[in-house]
Coordinates of C-alpha atoms and ligand atoms in Angstrom, one line a residue:
X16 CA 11.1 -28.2 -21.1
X17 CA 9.2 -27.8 -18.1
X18 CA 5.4 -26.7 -18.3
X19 CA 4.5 -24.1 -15.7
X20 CA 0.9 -24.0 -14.3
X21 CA -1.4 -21.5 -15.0
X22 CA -0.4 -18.6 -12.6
X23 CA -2.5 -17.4 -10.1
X24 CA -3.4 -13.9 -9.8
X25 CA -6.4 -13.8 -7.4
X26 CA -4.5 -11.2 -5.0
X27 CA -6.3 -13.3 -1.8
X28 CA -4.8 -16.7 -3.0
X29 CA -1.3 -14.6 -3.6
X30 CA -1.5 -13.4 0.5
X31 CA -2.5 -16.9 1.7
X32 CA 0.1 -18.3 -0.2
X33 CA 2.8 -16.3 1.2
X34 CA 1.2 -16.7 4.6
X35 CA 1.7 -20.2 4.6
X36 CA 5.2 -20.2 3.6
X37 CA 5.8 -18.1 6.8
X38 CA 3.5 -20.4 9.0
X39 CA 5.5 -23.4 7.4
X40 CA 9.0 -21.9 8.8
X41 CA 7.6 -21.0 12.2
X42 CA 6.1 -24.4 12.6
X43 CA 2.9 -22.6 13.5
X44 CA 0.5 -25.4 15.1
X45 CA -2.5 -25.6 13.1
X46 CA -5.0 -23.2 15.1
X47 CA -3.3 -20.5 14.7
X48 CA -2.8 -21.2 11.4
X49 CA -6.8 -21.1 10.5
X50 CA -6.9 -18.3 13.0
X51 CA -4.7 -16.1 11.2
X52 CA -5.4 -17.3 7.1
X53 CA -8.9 -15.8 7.3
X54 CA -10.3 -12.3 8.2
X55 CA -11.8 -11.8 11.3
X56 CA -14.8 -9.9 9.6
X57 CA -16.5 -8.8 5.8
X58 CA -19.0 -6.1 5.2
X59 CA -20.5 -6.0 1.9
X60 CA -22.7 -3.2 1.1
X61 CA -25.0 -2.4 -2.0
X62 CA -26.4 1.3 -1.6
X63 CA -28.2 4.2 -3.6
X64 CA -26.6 7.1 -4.8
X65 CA -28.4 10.1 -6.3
X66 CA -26.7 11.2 -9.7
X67 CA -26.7 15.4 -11.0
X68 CA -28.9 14.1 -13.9
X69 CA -31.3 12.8 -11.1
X70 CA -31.2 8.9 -11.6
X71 CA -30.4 6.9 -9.2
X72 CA -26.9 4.6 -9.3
X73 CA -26.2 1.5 -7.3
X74 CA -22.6 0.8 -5.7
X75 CA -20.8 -2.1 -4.3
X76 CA -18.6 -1.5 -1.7
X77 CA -16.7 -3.6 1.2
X78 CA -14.3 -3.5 4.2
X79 CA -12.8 -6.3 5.9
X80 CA -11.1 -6.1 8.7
X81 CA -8.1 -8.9 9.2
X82 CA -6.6 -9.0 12.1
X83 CA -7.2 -7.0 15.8
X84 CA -5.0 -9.2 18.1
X85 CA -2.2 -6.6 18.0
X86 CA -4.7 -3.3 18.2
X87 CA -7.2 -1.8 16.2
X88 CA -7.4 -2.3 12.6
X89 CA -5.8 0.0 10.0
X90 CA -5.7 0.4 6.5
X91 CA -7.2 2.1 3.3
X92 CA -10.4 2.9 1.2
X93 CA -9.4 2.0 -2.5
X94 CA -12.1 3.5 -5.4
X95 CA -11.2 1.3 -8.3
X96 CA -13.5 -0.8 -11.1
X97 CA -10.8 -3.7 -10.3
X98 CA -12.1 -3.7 -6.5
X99 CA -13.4 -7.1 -5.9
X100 CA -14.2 -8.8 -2.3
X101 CA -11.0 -11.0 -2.7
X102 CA -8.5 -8.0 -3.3
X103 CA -9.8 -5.9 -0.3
X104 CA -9.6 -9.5 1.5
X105 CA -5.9 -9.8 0.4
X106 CA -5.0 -6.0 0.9
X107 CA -6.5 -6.4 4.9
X108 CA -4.3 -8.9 5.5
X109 CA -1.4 -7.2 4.1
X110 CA -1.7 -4.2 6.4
X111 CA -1.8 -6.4 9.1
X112 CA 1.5 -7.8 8.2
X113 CA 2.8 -4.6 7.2
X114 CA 1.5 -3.0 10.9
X115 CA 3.1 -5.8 12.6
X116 CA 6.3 -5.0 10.5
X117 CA 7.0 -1.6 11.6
X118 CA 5.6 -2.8 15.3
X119 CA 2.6 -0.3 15.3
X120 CA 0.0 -1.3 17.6
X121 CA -2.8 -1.9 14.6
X122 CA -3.9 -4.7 12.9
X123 CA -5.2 -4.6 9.9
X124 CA -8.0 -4.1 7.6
X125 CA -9.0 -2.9 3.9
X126 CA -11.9 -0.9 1.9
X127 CA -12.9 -0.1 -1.4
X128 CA -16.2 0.4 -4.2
X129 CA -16.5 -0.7 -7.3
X130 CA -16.3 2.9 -9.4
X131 CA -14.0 4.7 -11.9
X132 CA -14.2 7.8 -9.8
X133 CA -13.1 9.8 -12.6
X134 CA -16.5 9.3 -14.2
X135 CA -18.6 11.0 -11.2
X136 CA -18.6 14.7 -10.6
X137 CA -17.0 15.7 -7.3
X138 CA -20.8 16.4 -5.8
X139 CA -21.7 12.5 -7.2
X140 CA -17.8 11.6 -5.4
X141 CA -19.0 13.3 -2.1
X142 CA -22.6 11.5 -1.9
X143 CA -21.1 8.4 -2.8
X144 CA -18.4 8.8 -0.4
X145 CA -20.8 9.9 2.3
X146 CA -22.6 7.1 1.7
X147 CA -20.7 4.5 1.7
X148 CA -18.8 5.9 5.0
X149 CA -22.5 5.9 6.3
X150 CA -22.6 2.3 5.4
X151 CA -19.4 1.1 7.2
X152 CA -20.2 3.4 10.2
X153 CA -21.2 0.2 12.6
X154 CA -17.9 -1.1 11.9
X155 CA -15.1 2.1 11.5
X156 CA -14.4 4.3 15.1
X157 CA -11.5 5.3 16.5
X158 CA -11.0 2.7 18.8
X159 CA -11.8 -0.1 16.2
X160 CA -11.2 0.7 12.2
X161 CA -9.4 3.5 11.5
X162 CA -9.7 4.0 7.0
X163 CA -6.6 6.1 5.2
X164 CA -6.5 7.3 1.3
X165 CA -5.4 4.2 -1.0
X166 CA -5.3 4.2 -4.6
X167 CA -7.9 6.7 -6.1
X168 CA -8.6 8.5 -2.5
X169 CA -7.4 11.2 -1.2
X170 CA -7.0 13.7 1.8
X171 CA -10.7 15.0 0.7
X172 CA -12.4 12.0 0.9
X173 CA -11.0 11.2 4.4
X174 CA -12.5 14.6 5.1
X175 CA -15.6 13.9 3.6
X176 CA -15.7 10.5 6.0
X177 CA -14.4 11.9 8.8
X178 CA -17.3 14.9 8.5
X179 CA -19.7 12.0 8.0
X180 CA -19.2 10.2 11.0
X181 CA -18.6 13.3 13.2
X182 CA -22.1 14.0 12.0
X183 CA -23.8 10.4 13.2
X184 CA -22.0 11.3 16.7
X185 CA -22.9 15.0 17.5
X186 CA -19.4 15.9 17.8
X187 CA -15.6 16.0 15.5
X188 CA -14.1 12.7 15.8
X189 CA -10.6 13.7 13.9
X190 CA -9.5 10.1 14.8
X191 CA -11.6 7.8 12.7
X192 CA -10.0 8.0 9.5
X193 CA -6.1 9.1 8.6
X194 CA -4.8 11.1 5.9
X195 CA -7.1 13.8 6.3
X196 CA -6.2 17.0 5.2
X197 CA -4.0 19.3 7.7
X198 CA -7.0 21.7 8.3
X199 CA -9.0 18.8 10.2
X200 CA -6.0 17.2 12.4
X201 CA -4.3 15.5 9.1
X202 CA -0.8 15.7 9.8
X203 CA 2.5 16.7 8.5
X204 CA 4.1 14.7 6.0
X205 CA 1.5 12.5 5.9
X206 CA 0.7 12.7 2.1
X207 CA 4.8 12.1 1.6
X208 CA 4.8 9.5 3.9
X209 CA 4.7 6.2 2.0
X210 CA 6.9 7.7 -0.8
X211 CA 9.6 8.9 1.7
X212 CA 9.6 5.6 3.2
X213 CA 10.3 3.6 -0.2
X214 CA 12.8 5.7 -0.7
X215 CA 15.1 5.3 3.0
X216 CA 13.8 1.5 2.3
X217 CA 15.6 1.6 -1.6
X218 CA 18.4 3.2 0.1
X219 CA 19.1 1.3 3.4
X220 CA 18.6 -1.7 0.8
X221 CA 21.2 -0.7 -2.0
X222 CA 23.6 -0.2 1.0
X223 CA 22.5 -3.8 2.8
X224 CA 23.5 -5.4 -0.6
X225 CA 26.3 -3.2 -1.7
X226 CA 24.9 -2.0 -4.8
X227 CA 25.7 2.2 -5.4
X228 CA 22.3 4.3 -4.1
X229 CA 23.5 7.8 -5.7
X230 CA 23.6 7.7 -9.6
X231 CA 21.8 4.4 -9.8
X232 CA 18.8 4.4 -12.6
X233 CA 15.4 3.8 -11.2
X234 CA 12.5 2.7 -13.5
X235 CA 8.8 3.8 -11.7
X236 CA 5.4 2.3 -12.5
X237 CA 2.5 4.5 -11.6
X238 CA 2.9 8.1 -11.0
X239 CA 0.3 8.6 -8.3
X240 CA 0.4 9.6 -4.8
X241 CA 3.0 6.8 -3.8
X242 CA 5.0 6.5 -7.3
X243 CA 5.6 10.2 -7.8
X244 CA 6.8 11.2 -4.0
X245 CA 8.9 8.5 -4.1
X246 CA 10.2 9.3 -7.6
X247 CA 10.6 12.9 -6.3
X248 CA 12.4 12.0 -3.3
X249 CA 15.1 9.4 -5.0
X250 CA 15.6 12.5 -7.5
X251 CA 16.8 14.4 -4.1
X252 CA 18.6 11.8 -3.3
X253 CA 20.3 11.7 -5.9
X254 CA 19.1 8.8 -7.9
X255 CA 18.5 9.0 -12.2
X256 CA 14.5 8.6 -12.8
X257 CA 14.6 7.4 -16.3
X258 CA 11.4 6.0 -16.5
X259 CA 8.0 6.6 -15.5
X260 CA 4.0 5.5 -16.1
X261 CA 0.8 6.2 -15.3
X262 CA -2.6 4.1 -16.7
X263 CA -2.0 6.5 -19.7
X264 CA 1.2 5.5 -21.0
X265 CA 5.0 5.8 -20.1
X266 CA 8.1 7.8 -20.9
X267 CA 11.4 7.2 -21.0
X268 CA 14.9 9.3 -20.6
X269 CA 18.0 7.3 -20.5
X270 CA 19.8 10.2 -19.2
X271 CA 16.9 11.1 -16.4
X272 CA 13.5 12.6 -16.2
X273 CA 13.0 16.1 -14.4
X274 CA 10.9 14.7 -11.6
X275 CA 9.8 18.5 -10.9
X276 CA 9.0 18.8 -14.6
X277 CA 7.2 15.7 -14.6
X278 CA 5.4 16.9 -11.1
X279 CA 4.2 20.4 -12.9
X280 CA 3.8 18.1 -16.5
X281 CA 0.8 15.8 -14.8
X282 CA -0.8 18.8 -12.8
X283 CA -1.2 20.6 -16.0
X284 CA -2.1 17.3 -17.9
X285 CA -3.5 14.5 -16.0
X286 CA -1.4 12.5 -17.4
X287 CA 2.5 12.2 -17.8
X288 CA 2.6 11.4 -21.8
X289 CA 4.0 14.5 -23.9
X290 CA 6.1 15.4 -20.9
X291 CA 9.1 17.5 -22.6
X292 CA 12.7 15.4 -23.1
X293 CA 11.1 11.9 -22.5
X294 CA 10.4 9.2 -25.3
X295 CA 6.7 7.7 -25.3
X296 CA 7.3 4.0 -24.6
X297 CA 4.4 1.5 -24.3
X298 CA 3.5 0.8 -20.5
X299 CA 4.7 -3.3 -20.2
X300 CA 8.0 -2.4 -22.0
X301 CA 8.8 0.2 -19.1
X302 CA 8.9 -2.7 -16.7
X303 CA 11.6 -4.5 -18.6
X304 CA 13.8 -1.4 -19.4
X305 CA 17.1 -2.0 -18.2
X306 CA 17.9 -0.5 -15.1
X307 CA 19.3 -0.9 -11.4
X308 CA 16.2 -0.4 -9.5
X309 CA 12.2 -1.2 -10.3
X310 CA 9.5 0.4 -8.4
X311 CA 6.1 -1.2 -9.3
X312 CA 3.9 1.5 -7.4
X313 CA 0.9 1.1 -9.2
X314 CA -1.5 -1.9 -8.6
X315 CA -0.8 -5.5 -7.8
X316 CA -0.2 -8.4 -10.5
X317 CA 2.3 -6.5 -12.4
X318 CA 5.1 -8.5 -12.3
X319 CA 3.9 -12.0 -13.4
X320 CA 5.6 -15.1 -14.7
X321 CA 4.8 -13.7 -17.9
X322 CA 7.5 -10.9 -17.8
X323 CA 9.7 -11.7 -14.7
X324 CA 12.5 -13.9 -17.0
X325 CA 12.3 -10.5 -18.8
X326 CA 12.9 -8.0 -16.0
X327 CA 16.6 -6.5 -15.7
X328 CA 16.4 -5.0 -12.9
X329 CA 19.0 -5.6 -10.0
X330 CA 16.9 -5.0 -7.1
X331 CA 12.8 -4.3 -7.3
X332 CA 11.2 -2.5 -4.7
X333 CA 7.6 -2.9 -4.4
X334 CA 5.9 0.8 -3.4
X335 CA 2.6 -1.0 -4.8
X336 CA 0.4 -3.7 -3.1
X337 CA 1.1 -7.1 -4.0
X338 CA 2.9 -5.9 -7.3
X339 CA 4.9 -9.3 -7.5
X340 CA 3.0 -13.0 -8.2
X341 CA 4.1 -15.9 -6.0
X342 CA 5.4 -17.6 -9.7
X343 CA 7.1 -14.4 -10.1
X344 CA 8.7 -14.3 -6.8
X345 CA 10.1 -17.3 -7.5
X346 CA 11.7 -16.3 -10.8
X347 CA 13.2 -13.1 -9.8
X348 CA 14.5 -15.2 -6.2
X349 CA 16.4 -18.2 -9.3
X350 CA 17.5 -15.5 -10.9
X351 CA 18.8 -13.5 -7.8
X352 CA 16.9 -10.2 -8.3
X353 CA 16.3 -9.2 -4.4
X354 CA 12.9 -7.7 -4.2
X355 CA 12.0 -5.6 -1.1
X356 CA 8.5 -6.4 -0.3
X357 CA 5.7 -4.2 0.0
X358 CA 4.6 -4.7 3.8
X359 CA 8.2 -3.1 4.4
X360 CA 8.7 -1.3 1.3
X361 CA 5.5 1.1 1.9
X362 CA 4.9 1.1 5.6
X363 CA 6.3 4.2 5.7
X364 CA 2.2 5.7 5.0
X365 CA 0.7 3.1 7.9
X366 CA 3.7 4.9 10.2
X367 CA 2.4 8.7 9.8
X368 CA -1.0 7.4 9.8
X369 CA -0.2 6.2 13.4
X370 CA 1.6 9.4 14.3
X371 CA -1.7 10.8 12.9
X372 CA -3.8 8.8 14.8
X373 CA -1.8 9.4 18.0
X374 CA -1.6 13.4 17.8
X375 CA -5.5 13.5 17.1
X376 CA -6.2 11.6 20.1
X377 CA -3.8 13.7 22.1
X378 CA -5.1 17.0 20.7
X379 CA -0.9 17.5 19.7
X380 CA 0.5 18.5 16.1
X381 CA 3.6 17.6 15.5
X382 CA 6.1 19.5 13.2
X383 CA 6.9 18.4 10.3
X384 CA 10.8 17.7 10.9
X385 CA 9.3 15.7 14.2
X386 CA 7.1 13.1 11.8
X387 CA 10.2 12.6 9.5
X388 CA 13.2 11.9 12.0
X389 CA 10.3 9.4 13.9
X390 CA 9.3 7.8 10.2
X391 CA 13.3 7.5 9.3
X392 CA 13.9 5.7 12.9
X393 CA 11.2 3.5 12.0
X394 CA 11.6 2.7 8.5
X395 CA 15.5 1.6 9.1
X396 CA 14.9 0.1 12.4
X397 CA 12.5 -2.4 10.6
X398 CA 14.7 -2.8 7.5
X399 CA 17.3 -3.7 9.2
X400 CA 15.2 -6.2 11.2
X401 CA 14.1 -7.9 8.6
X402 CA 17.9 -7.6 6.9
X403 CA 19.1 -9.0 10.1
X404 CA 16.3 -12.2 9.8
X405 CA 17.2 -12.5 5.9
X406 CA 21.2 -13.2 6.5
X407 CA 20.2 -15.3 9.7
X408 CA 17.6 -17.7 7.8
X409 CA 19.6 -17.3 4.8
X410 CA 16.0 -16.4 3.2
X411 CA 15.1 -13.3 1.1
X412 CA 13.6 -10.3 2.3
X413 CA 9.9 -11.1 1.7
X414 CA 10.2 -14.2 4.1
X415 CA 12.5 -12.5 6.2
X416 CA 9.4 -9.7 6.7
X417 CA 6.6 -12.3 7.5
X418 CA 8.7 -14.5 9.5
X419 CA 8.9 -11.0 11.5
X420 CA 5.4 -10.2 11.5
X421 CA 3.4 -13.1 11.1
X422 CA 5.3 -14.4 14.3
X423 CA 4.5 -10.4 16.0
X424 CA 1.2 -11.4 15.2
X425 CA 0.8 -15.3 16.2
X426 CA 2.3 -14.1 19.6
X427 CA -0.3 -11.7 20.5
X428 CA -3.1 -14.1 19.5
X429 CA -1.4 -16.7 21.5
X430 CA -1.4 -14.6 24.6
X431 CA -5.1 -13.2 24.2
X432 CA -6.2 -16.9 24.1
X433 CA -9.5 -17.6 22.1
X434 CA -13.0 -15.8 23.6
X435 CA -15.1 -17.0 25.3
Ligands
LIG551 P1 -2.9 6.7 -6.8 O1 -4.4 6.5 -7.2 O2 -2.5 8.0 -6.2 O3 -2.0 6.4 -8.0 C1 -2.0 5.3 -8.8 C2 -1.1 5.5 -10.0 O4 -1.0 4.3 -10.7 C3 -1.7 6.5 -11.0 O5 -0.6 7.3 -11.5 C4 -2.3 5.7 -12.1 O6 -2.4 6.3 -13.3 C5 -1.3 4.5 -12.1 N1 -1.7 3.3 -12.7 C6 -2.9 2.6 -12.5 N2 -2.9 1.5 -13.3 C7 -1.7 1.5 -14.0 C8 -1.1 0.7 -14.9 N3 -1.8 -0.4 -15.4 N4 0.1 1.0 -15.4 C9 0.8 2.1 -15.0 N5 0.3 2.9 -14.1 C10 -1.0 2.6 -13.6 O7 -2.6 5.5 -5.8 P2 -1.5 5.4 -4.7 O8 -2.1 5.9 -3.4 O9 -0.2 6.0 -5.2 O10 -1.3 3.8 -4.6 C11 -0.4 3.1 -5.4 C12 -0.1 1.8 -4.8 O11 0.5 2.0 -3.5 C13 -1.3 0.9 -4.5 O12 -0.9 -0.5 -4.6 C14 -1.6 1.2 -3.0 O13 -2.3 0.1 -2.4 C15 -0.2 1.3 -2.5 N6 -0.1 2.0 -1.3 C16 -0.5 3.3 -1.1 C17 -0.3 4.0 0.1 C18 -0.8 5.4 0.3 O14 -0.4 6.0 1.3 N7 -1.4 6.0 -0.7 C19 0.3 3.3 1.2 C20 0.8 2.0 1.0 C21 0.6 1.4 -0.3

């Protein structure tokens, strides 16, 4: 029996890793190669924050910005105790994959602290936020990093950062962070956007592999801002949600979840377990329930060698960031489980964030109806791209996506040349 190696779940290695399979294929020369492996720039800041009880708290917090060649950088501010230099490191250079993807002129960059932000009051959450935001201030603009809400973050804190740096200038700069809220320039269907964009991606993907889209039962990991939007939104679809997590726990309904009751369930709760017509099943076992589609939307390293010989799944669609480990990639690929990778899967957020972006510099709002029809053009333009590179190169999907990007990417550097 063969012995497999220790697995590696440093999410950095994981994104360099699949890098380098893409470089390998394109045959990109070597320069380009050590251009494009590491990021372009890391902040790391230590900083003060002033507690109710009037102590005085220390926090770690970071952005890296990956790649600019292609436009400014983009991508989100993560509050999580997991956050470490080399996840924001791996998460930068997935946005400027997934940018390059969906052909949005950004690059791509990543942020986060080291916090549970569920143990600070929301007047601690705003200093720290402030804060931080104050910290990154020499490196964030309009023109250069533009932050969005990632796991743990939402529309108030991009308020909360957007107000900050506004303040430093003298004047509103709506355009320095997305996913604000739609009372300072946020825009329409932003907060749906990544969950309305896994779900045309699961759809345009059932129908590139023939598998049935209406009826088919779809397991969800994580019921935050991405899992339960795209949950609800598959529902309406008409997909079967029979099973659903959150850090808490998971349930289970063979014959289908109420999305709606589980929406109104978690707002009353926190939390989905004790949600009415579900079964309580433990959190790992949800992953391997059998089912047509999987959508780890949670966190990264989810899917590991450990459980991928278990998954029964027929097609896994990752809503999360770097849910799937190269050793499991490779498992699910033997065993012919397609998985539909997350720089395509979830793009659909990075889109409305550049529609965001875009109307806030133009002083425009678009309707809501507007944002969608442009996010659906995009999102099955760019699946079918890849679709059309996975038949071609008779490769999977994932490849198929950074054999699109990475070479979106490695052209622009090529024709900017290196400074000086
Ligand atoms: P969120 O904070 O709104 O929700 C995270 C959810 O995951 C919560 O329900 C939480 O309880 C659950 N969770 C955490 N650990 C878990 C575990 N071990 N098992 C089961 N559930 C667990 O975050 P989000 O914005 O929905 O982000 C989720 C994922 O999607 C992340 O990987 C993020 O990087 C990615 N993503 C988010 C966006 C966006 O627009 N928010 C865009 C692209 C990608």
């Amino acid at each position: 029996m063969a012995i497999k190696e220790p697995e590696v779940l440093n999410p950095f290695e994981v994104a360099v890793a699949q890098f380098d399979v893409a470089a390998d294929r394109l045959k990109l020369g070597q320069d380009l190669r050590a251009i494009l492996r590491m990021p372009k720039r890391e902040v790391s800041v230590n900083f003060p924050v002033k507690m109710d009880d009037g102590s005085v708290r220390m926090f770690t917090g970071y952005r890296v910005q990956h790649n600019v060649h292609r436009g400014p950088s983009k991508g989100g501010i993560r509050y999580d105790l997991h956050v470490s230099l080399d996840e924001v490191r791996a998460l930068a250079m997935w946005m400027t994959w997934k940018c390059a993807v969906v052909n949005i002129p950004f690059g791509g960059a990543k942020g986060g602290v080291i916090v549970d932000p569920h143990d600070l009051t929301i007047g601690e959450l705003e200093r720290m936020t402030r804060r931080y935001a104050t910290e990154i201030a020499s490196v964030i603009g309009p023109e250069s990093d533009i932050p969005a809400p990632d796991v743990n973050t939402n529309p108030q804190v991009m308020a909360w950062i957007m107000d900050t740096y506004s303040m430093h200038h003298g004047y509103s700069i709506p355009a320095v962070v997305t996913g604000k809220p739609l009372a300072v320039g946020g825009s329409e269907g932003r907060m749906e956007a990544t969950g309305r964009g896994v779900a045309i991606t699961t759809r345009e993907a059932c129908h590139a592999l023939g598998m049935p889209f209406e009826g088919a039962r779809v397991v969800i990991q994580g019921f935050g801002n991405v899992g339960s939007i795209s949950a609800r939104i598959l529902h309406e679809m008409g997909c079967k949600i029979i099973g659903l997590s959150d850090i808490f726990g998971a349930v289970y309904n063979e014959s289908g979840i109420d999305v709606n009751l589980a929406l109104a369930h978690l707002k009353d709760h926190g939390r989905l377990s004790g949600l009415s017509g579900t079964t309580p099943i433990d959190g790992n076992d949800l992953l391997e329930l059998p089912c047509d589609i999987l959508i780890p939307a949670a966190l990264e390293g989810q899917l590991t060698q450990a459980n991928a010989d278990r998954i029964q799944a027929k097609l896994i669609v990752e809503a999360a960031n770097g849910p799937t480990t190269t050793e499991a990639d490779e498992i699910f690929h033997e065993r012919g489980i397609p998985v539909v990778p997350d720089i395509l899967a979830n793009a659909g957020g990075v889109t409305v964030s550049y529609f965001e972006w875009a109307q806030n510099l133009q002083h425009l709002s678009w309707a809501e109806s507007e944002v969608n029809a442009r996010l659906e053009q995009i999102m099955v333009r760019s699946f079918n791209a890849v679709n059309d590179i996975r038949k071609e190169k008779a490769c999977d999907f994932r490849l198929g996506a950074y054999l699109l990007s990475v070479s979106r990417v490695a052209e622009a550097a090529k024709v900017r040349g290196i400074y000086p």
